[in-house]
PDB file of C-alpha atoms and ligand atoms in Angstrom:
ATOM      1  CA  MET A1331      11.059  -0.274 -18.765  1.00  0.00           C
ATOM      2  CA  THR A1332       7.960   1.749 -19.602  1.00  0.00           C
ATOM      3  CA  VAL A1333       4.909   1.053 -17.511  1.00  0.00           C
ATOM      4  CA  PHE A1334       1.541   2.727 -17.460  1.00  0.00           C
ATOM      5  CA  VAL A1335      -0.226   3.156 -14.112  1.00  0.00           C
ATOM      6  CA  ARG A1336      -4.002   3.144 -13.919  1.00  0.00           C
ATOM      7  CA  ALA A1337      -6.813   2.320 -11.499  1.00  0.00           C
ATOM      8  CA  GLU A1338      -7.894  -1.313 -11.345  1.00  0.00           C
ATOM      9  CA  THR A1339     -10.946  -2.381 -13.284  1.00  0.00           C
ATOM     10  CA  PRO A1340     -13.149  -5.429 -12.620  1.00  0.00           C
ATOM     11  CA  ASP A1341     -11.297  -7.209 -15.456  1.00  0.00           C
ATOM     12  CA  ASP A1342      -8.018  -6.901 -13.489  1.00  0.00           C
ATOM     13  CA  ILE A1343      -9.206  -8.650 -10.332  1.00  0.00           C
ATOM     14  CA  GLU A1344      -8.021 -12.157 -11.199  1.00  0.00           C
ATOM     15  CA  ALA A1345      -4.698 -10.897 -12.564  1.00  0.00           C
ATOM     16  CA  ILE A1346      -4.168  -8.848  -9.382  1.00  0.00           C
ATOM     17  CA  TYR A1347      -4.745 -11.973  -7.277  1.00  0.00           C
ATOM     18  CA  ARG A1348      -2.232 -13.952  -9.335  1.00  0.00           C
ATOM     19  CA  LEU A1349       0.267 -11.092  -9.267  1.00  0.00           C
ATOM     20  CA  ASN A1350       0.128 -10.718  -5.490  1.00  0.00           C
ATOM     21  CA  THR A1351       0.490 -14.463  -5.012  1.00  0.00           C
ATOM     22  CA  ALA A1352       3.473 -14.629  -7.364  1.00  0.00           C
ATOM     23  CA  ALA A1353       5.214 -11.614  -5.793  1.00  0.00           C
ATOM     24  CA  PHE A1354       4.873 -13.170  -2.335  1.00  0.00           C
ATOM     25  CA  ASP A1355       6.354 -16.520  -3.412  1.00  0.00           C
ATOM     26  CA  GLY A1356       3.050 -18.361  -3.649  1.00  0.00           C
ATOM     27  CA  ARG A1357       1.707 -17.104  -0.325  1.00  0.00           C
ATOM     28  CA  THR A1358      -1.925 -16.031  -0.685  1.00  0.00           C
ATOM     29  CA  GLU A1359      -2.410 -13.868   2.452  1.00  0.00           C
ATOM     30  CA  GLU A1360      -1.676 -10.610   0.635  1.00  0.00           C
ATOM     31  CA  ALA A1361      -3.836 -11.545  -2.368  1.00  0.00           C
ATOM     32  CA  ASP A1362      -6.641 -12.507   0.025  1.00  0.00           C
ATOM     33  CA  LEU A1363      -6.172  -9.221   1.882  1.00  0.00           C
ATOM     34  CA  VAL A1364      -6.774  -7.236  -1.317  1.00  0.00           C
ATOM     35  CA  ASP A1365      -9.914  -9.242  -2.092  1.00  0.00           C
ATOM     36  CA  ALA A1366     -11.184  -8.827   1.479  1.00  0.00           C
ATOM     37  CA  LEU A1367     -10.560  -5.059   1.434  1.00  0.00           C
ATOM     38  CA  ARG A1368     -12.393  -4.791  -1.878  1.00  0.00           C
ATOM     39  CA  SER A1369     -15.337  -6.805  -0.541  1.00  0.00           C
ATOM     40  CA  SER A1370     -15.599  -4.806   2.675  1.00  0.00           C
ATOM     41  CA  GLY A1371     -15.458  -1.470   0.848  1.00  0.00           C
ATOM     42  CA  ASP A1372     -12.227  -0.444   2.579  1.00  0.00           C
ATOM     43  CA  LEU A1373     -10.136  -0.363  -0.606  1.00  0.00           C
ATOM     44  CA  LEU A1374      -9.491   3.324  -1.183  1.00  0.00           C
ATOM     45  CA  LEU A1375      -7.203   3.139  -4.180  1.00  0.00           C
ATOM     46  CA  SER A1376      -6.008   0.142  -6.170  1.00  0.00           C
ATOM     47  CA  LEU A1377      -3.558   0.789  -8.981  1.00  0.00           C
ATOM     48  CA  VAL A1378      -2.025  -1.514 -11.542  1.00  0.00           C
ATOM     49  CA  ALA A1379       1.192  -0.976 -13.467  1.00  0.00           C
ATOM     50  CA  VAL A1380       0.718  -2.264 -16.997  1.00  0.00           C
ATOM     51  CA  ARG A1381       3.371  -3.267 -19.508  1.00  0.00           C
ATOM     52  CA  ASP A1382       2.454  -4.608 -22.937  1.00  0.00           C
ATOM     53  CA  ALA A1383      -1.192  -4.760 -21.810  1.00  0.00           C
ATOM     54  CA  GLU A1384      -0.292  -7.071 -18.890  1.00  0.00           C
ATOM     55  CA  PRO A1385      -0.455  -6.027 -15.218  1.00  0.00           C
ATOM     56  CA  VAL A1386       3.105  -6.367 -13.848  1.00  0.00           C
ATOM     57  CA  GLY A1387       2.609  -4.475 -10.589  1.00  0.00           C
ATOM     58  CA  HIS A1388      -0.128  -3.625  -8.135  1.00  0.00           C
ATOM     59  CA  ILE A1389      -0.556  -1.403  -5.090  1.00  0.00           C
ATOM     60  CA  ALA A1390      -3.420  -1.151  -2.628  1.00  0.00           C
ATOM     61  CA  PHE A1391      -4.321   1.679  -0.284  1.00  0.00           C
ATOM     62  CA  SER A1392      -7.107   1.253   2.245  1.00  0.00           C
ATOM     63  CA  ARG A1393      -8.949   3.303   4.812  1.00  0.00           C
ATOM     64  CA  LEU A1394      -7.873   3.131   8.455  1.00  0.00           C
ATOM     65  CA  ILE A1395      -8.878   5.230  11.416  1.00  0.00           C
ATOM     66  CA  VAL A1396      -6.611   7.478  13.477  1.00  0.00           C
ATOM     67  CA  ASP A1397      -8.085   8.069  16.922  1.00  0.00           C
ATOM     68  CA  ALA A1398      -6.850  11.657  17.232  1.00  0.00           C
ATOM     69  CA  ALA A1399      -7.373  13.802  20.330  1.00  0.00           C
ATOM     70  CA  ASP A1400     -10.348  15.560  18.697  1.00  0.00           C
ATOM     71  CA  GLY A1401     -11.956  12.325  17.507  1.00  0.00           C
ATOM     72  CA  PRO A1402     -11.529   9.716  14.782  1.00  0.00           C
ATOM     73  CA  VAL A1403      -9.979  10.851  11.487  1.00  0.00           C
ATOM     74  CA  GLY A1404      -9.389   8.887   8.284  1.00  0.00           C
ATOM     75  CA  GLY A1405      -5.874   7.762   7.457  1.00  0.00           C
ATOM     76  CA  VAL A1406      -4.508   5.454   4.788  1.00  0.00           C
ATOM     77  CA  ALA A1407      -2.800   2.060   4.901  1.00  0.00           C
ATOM     78  CA  LEU A1408      -0.415   1.161   2.084  1.00  0.00           C
ATOM     79  CA  ALA A1409      -0.480  -2.624   1.641  1.00  0.00           C
ATOM     80  CA  PRO A1410       0.392  -4.610  -0.237  1.00  0.00           C
ATOM     81  CA  VAL A1411       2.613  -3.494  -3.108  1.00  0.00           C
ATOM     82  CA  SER A1412       3.618  -6.244  -5.486  1.00  0.00           C
ATOM     83  CA  VAL A1413       5.734  -6.478  -8.593  1.00  0.00           C
ATOM     84  CA  HIS A1414       5.869  -9.621 -10.707  1.00  0.00           C
ATOM     85  CA  PRO A1415       9.066 -11.529  -9.852  1.00  0.00           C
ATOM     86  CA  GLY A1416      10.273 -11.209 -13.449  1.00  0.00           C
ATOM     87  CA  CYS A1417       9.987  -7.409 -13.335  1.00  0.00           C
ATOM     88  CA  GLN A1418      11.386  -6.527  -9.891  1.00  0.00           C
ATOM     89  CA  SER A1419      14.124  -3.941  -9.315  1.00  0.00           C
ATOM     90  CA  GLU A1420      13.225  -2.171 -12.561  1.00  0.00           C
ATOM     91  CA  GLY A1421      11.499   0.755 -10.896  1.00  0.00           C
ATOM     92  CA  VAL A1422       7.906  -0.530 -11.112  1.00  0.00           C
ATOM     93  CA  GLY A1423       7.349  -0.555  -7.346  1.00  0.00           C
ATOM     94  CA  SER A1424       8.681   2.994  -7.074  1.00  0.00           C
ATOM     95  CA  VAL A1425       6.438   4.197  -9.886  1.00  0.00           C
ATOM     96  CA  LEU A1426       3.386   2.654  -8.203  1.00  0.00           C
ATOM     97  CA  ILE A1427       4.202   4.090  -4.766  1.00  0.00           C
ATOM     98  CA  ARG A1428       4.845   7.591  -6.137  1.00  0.00           C
ATOM     99  CA  ALA A1429       1.729   7.520  -8.324  1.00  0.00           C
ATOM    100  CA  GLY A1430      -0.363   6.389  -5.359  1.00  0.00           C
ATOM    101  CA  LEU A1431       0.992   9.051  -3.047  1.00  0.00           C
ATOM    102  CA  GLU A1432       0.328  11.745  -5.655  1.00  0.00           C
ATOM    103  CA  LYS A1433      -3.273  10.623  -5.982  1.00  0.00           C
ATOM    104  CA  LEU A1434      -3.713  10.565  -2.198  1.00  0.00           C
ATOM    105  CA  ALA A1435      -2.269  14.085  -1.927  1.00  0.00           C
ATOM    106  CA  ALA A1436      -4.718  15.256  -4.601  1.00  0.00           C
ATOM    107  CA  ARG A1437      -7.516  13.822  -2.453  1.00  0.00           C
ATOM    108  CA  SER A1438      -6.179  15.735   0.583  1.00  0.00           C
ATOM    109  CA  GLU A1439      -5.297  12.576   2.479  1.00  0.00           C
ATOM    110  CA  GLN A1440      -2.986  13.458   5.349  1.00  0.00           C
ATOM    111  CA  VAL A1441      -1.295  10.354   6.676  1.00  0.00           C
ATOM    112  CA  VAL A1442      -0.171   7.055   5.143  1.00  0.00           C
ATOM    113  CA  LEU A1443       1.071   4.088   7.175  1.00  0.00           C
ATOM    114  CA  VAL A1444       3.070   1.121   5.930  1.00  0.00           C
ATOM    115  CA  VAL A1445       4.841  -1.942   7.287  1.00  0.00           C
ATOM    116  CA  GLY A1446       7.952  -2.707   5.262  1.00  0.00           C
ATOM    117  CA  ASN A1447      11.656  -2.327   4.815  1.00  0.00           C
ATOM    118  CA  PRO A1448      12.657   1.124   6.133  1.00  0.00           C
ATOM    119  CA  THR A1449      15.559   1.392   3.670  1.00  0.00           C
ATOM    120  CA  TYR A1450      13.149   1.025   0.773  1.00  0.00           C
ATOM    121  CA  TYR A1451      10.248   3.135   2.048  1.00  0.00           C
ATOM    122  CA  SER A1452      12.420   5.992   3.318  1.00  0.00           C
ATOM    123  CA  ARG A1453      12.990   6.810  -0.381  1.00  0.00           C
ATOM    124  CA  PHE A1454       9.403   7.950  -0.529  1.00  0.00           C
ATOM    125  CA  GLY A1455       9.481   9.913   2.736  1.00  0.00           C
ATOM    126  CA  PHE A1456       8.193   7.265   5.159  1.00  0.00           C
ATOM    127  CA  SER A1457       9.907   7.111   8.547  1.00  0.00           C
ATOM    128  CA  THR A1458       9.860   4.834  11.557  1.00  0.00           C
ATOM    129  CA  ALA A1459      10.124   7.913  13.809  1.00  0.00           C
ATOM    130  CA  ALA A1460       6.855   9.247  12.401  1.00  0.00           C
ATOM    131  CA  GLY A1461       5.369   5.757  12.727  1.00  0.00           C
ATOM    132  CA  LYS A1462       5.821   5.914  16.501  1.00  0.00           C
ATOM    133  CA  ARG A1463       3.103   8.589  16.627  1.00  0.00           C
ATOM    134  CA  TYR A1464       0.569   6.006  15.381  1.00  0.00           C
ATOM    135  CA  PRO A1465       0.494   3.064  17.802  1.00  0.00           C
ATOM    136  CA  SER A1466      -1.273   0.110  16.229  1.00  0.00           C
ATOM    137  CA  SER A1467      -1.503  -3.654  16.073  1.00  0.00           C
ATOM    138  CA  HIS A1468       1.242  -3.430  13.402  1.00  0.00           C
ATOM    139  CA  SER A1469       3.679  -1.279  15.399  1.00  0.00           C
ATOM    140  CA  GLY A1470       7.287  -2.425  15.398  1.00  0.00           C
ATOM    141  CA  PRO A1471      10.641  -1.716  13.763  1.00  0.00           C
ATOM    142  CA  HIS A1472       9.139  -1.913  10.256  1.00  0.00           C
ATOM    143  CA  PHE A1473       6.165   0.326  10.931  1.00  0.00           C
ATOM    144  CA  MET A1474       6.389   3.720   9.208  1.00  0.00           C
ATOM    145  CA  ALA A1475       4.318   6.812   8.572  1.00  0.00           C
ATOM    146  CA  LEU A1476       4.326   9.523   5.950  1.00  0.00           C
ATOM    147  CA  VAL A1477       2.534  12.800   6.530  1.00  0.00           C
ATOM    148  CA  ILE A1478       1.310  14.410   3.314  1.00  0.00           C
ATOM    149  CA  GLY A1479       0.989  18.177   3.338  1.00  0.00           C
ATOM    150  CA  ASP A1480       1.276  20.325   6.443  1.00  0.00           C
ATOM    151  CA  PRO A1481       2.591  18.194   9.348  1.00  0.00           C
ATOM    152  CA  ALA A1482       1.015  20.637  11.813  1.00  0.00           C
ATOM    153  CA  GLY A1483      -2.456  19.734  10.539  1.00  0.00           C
ATOM    154  CA  ALA A1484      -1.984  15.961  10.436  1.00  0.00           C
ATOM    155  CA  PRO A1485      -3.915  13.778  12.879  1.00  0.00           C
ATOM    156  CA  ILE A1486      -1.834  11.884  15.432  1.00  0.00           C
ATOM    157  CA  GLY A1487      -2.983   9.002  17.613  1.00  0.00           C
ATOM    158  CA  PRO A1488      -3.593   5.286  17.862  1.00  0.00           C
ATOM    159  CA  VAL A1489      -4.595   3.592  14.627  1.00  0.00           C
ATOM    160  CA  ARG A1490      -7.303   1.045  13.855  1.00  0.00           C
ATOM    161  CA  TYR A1491      -6.778  -1.045  10.726  1.00  0.00           C
ATOM    162  CA  PRO A1492      -9.687  -2.476   8.715  1.00  0.00           C
ATOM    163  CA  GLU A1493     -10.748  -5.929   9.893  1.00  0.00           C
ATOM    164  CA  ALA A1494      -9.375  -7.525   6.709  1.00  0.00           C
ATOM    165  CA  PHE A1495      -5.839  -6.959   8.014  1.00  0.00           C
ATOM    166  CA  GLU A1496      -6.401  -9.787  10.489  1.00  0.00           C
ATOM    167  CA  LEU A1497      -5.628 -12.006   7.478  1.00  0.00           C
ATOM    168  CA  VAL A1498      -1.996 -10.865   7.552  1.00  0.00           C
ATOM    169  CA  ASN A1499      -1.440 -10.527  11.303  1.00  0.00           C
TER     170      ASN A1499
HETATM  171  C1  COA B1399       9.134  -4.701  -2.798  1.00  0.00           C
HETATM  172  C2  COA B1399       8.751  -4.489  -4.250  1.00  0.00           C
HETATM  173  C3  COA B1399       7.304  -4.022  -4.369  1.00  0.00           C
HETATM  174  C4  COA B1399       9.654  -3.385  -4.812  1.00  0.00           C
HETATM  175  O1  COA B1399       9.317  -3.132  -6.150  1.00  0.00           O
HETATM  176  P1  COA B1399      10.470  -3.143  -7.259  1.00  0.00           P
HETATM  177  O2  COA B1399       9.862  -2.700  -8.528  1.00  0.00           O
HETATM  178  O3  COA B1399      11.120  -4.469  -7.246  1.00  0.00           O
HETATM  179  O4  COA B1399      11.483  -2.072  -6.649  1.00  0.00           O
HETATM  180  P2  COA B1399      12.073  -0.772  -7.350  1.00  0.00           P
HETATM  181  O5  COA B1399      12.593  -1.143  -8.695  1.00  0.00           O
HETATM  182  O6  COA B1399      11.127   0.336  -7.251  1.00  0.00           O
HETATM  183  O7  COA B1399      13.264  -0.445  -6.371  1.00  0.00           O
HETATM  184  C5  COA B1399      14.375  -1.275  -6.427  1.00  0.00           C
HETATM  185  C6  COA B1399      15.171  -1.092  -5.197  1.00  0.00           C
HETATM  186  O8  COA B1399      14.443  -1.559  -4.086  1.00  0.00           O
HETATM  187  C7  COA B1399      15.184  -2.534  -3.400  1.00  0.00           C
HETATM  188  N1  COA B1399      14.204  -3.493  -2.903  1.00  0.00           N
HETATM  189  C8  COA B1399      13.356  -4.235  -3.601  1.00  0.00           C
HETATM  190  N2  COA B1399      12.616  -4.997  -2.785  1.00  0.00           N
HETATM  191  C9  COA B1399      13.006  -4.705  -1.532  1.00  0.00           C
HETATM  192  C10 COA B1399      12.619  -5.161  -0.256  1.00  0.00           C
HETATM  193  N3  COA B1399      11.658  -6.090  -0.063  1.00  0.00           N
HETATM  194  N4  COA B1399      13.243  -4.649   0.803  1.00  0.00           N
HETATM  195  C11 COA B1399      14.211  -3.738   0.646  1.00  0.00           C
HETATM  196  N5  COA B1399      14.615  -3.260  -0.530  1.00  0.00           N
HETATM  197  C12 COA B1399      14.017  -3.747  -1.613  1.00  0.00           C
HETATM  198  C13 COA B1399      16.097  -3.136  -4.422  1.00  0.00           C
HETATM  199  O9  COA B1399      17.226  -3.694  -3.807  1.00  0.00           O
HETATM  200  C14 COA B1399      16.441  -1.916  -5.249  1.00  0.00           C
HETATM  201  O10 COA B1399      17.463  -1.155  -4.635  1.00  0.00           O
HETATM  202  P3  COA B1399      18.451  -0.212  -5.524  1.00  0.00           P
HETATM  203  O11 COA B1399      17.574   0.831  -6.169  1.00  0.00           O
HETATM  204  O12 COA B1399      19.354   0.372  -4.497  1.00  0.00           O
HETATM  205  O13 COA B1399      19.076  -1.109  -6.494  1.00  0.00           O
HETATM  206  C15 COA B1399       8.937  -5.762  -5.111  1.00  0.00           C
HETATM  207  O14 COA B1399      10.294  -6.139  -5.093  1.00  0.00           O
HETATM  208  C16 COA B1399       8.068  -6.935  -4.666  1.00  0.00           C
HETATM  209  O15 COA B1399       6.980  -7.126  -5.168  1.00  0.00           O
HETATM  210  N6  COA B1399       8.581  -7.730  -3.708  1.00  0.00           N
HETATM  211  C17 COA B1399       7.848  -8.888  -3.206  1.00  0.00           C
HETATM  212  C18 COA B1399       6.624  -8.473  -2.421  1.00  0.00           C
HETATM  213  C19 COA B1399       6.972  -7.531  -1.276  1.00  0.00           C
HETATM  214  O16 COA B1399       7.865  -7.801  -0.492  1.00  0.00           O
HETATM  215  N7  COA B1399       6.206  -6.398  -1.193  1.00  0.00           N
HETATM  216  C20 COA B1399       6.482  -5.359  -0.207  1.00  0.00           C
HETATM  217  C21 COA B1399       5.807  -5.597   1.094  1.00  0.00           C
HETATM  218  S1  COA B1399       4.138  -4.979   1.134  1.00  0.00           S
END
């Protein structure tokens, strides 16, 4: 299936809300999280995957803080990623994750954190072992990190998520 990935526009906002709600079986926490991140200015990158002019997938990246030894440094949270139930397991999620990570690398972002299924996210380089270097309110067996670029230069330390994440705690 061919999809085109692009940054969200204001015209996508309602479709993104519906898409996130549908992907999470009618639950609105993730859709509300995206809206809250957008409102608070913490949404770093929001991409939609479009097929036949319709958004069929969405991914959000937001700014979090790593309290590194030398002081606070910006990191990135990946959440949520959603693919319309009728289009899942066709590669859309993978395309969105890879496109997002490429854009973050181009912006010299260094560390991305995600909570999810380790079998799925390990495909993109995330690991639970790396996640252990970033203690946070989301730490646990599904908490993973990916260091982009030189691991020696990446900040390490406890992580503070944007306040909007209290919606999904
Ligand atoms: C998770 C999700 C984004 C993946 O996107 P996708 O387009 O369906 O997945 P892809 O086509 O890129 O990858 C498909 C593979 O991922 C696996 N997969 C899909 N969802 C998975 C999940 N929640 N956990 C583990 N593996 C999953 C499939 O089994 C498939 O494996 P295969 O390649 O070995 O056959 C999508 O299924 C979705 O929106 N799910 C509901 C919302 C959700 O759980 N989001 C993630 C949490 S933030």
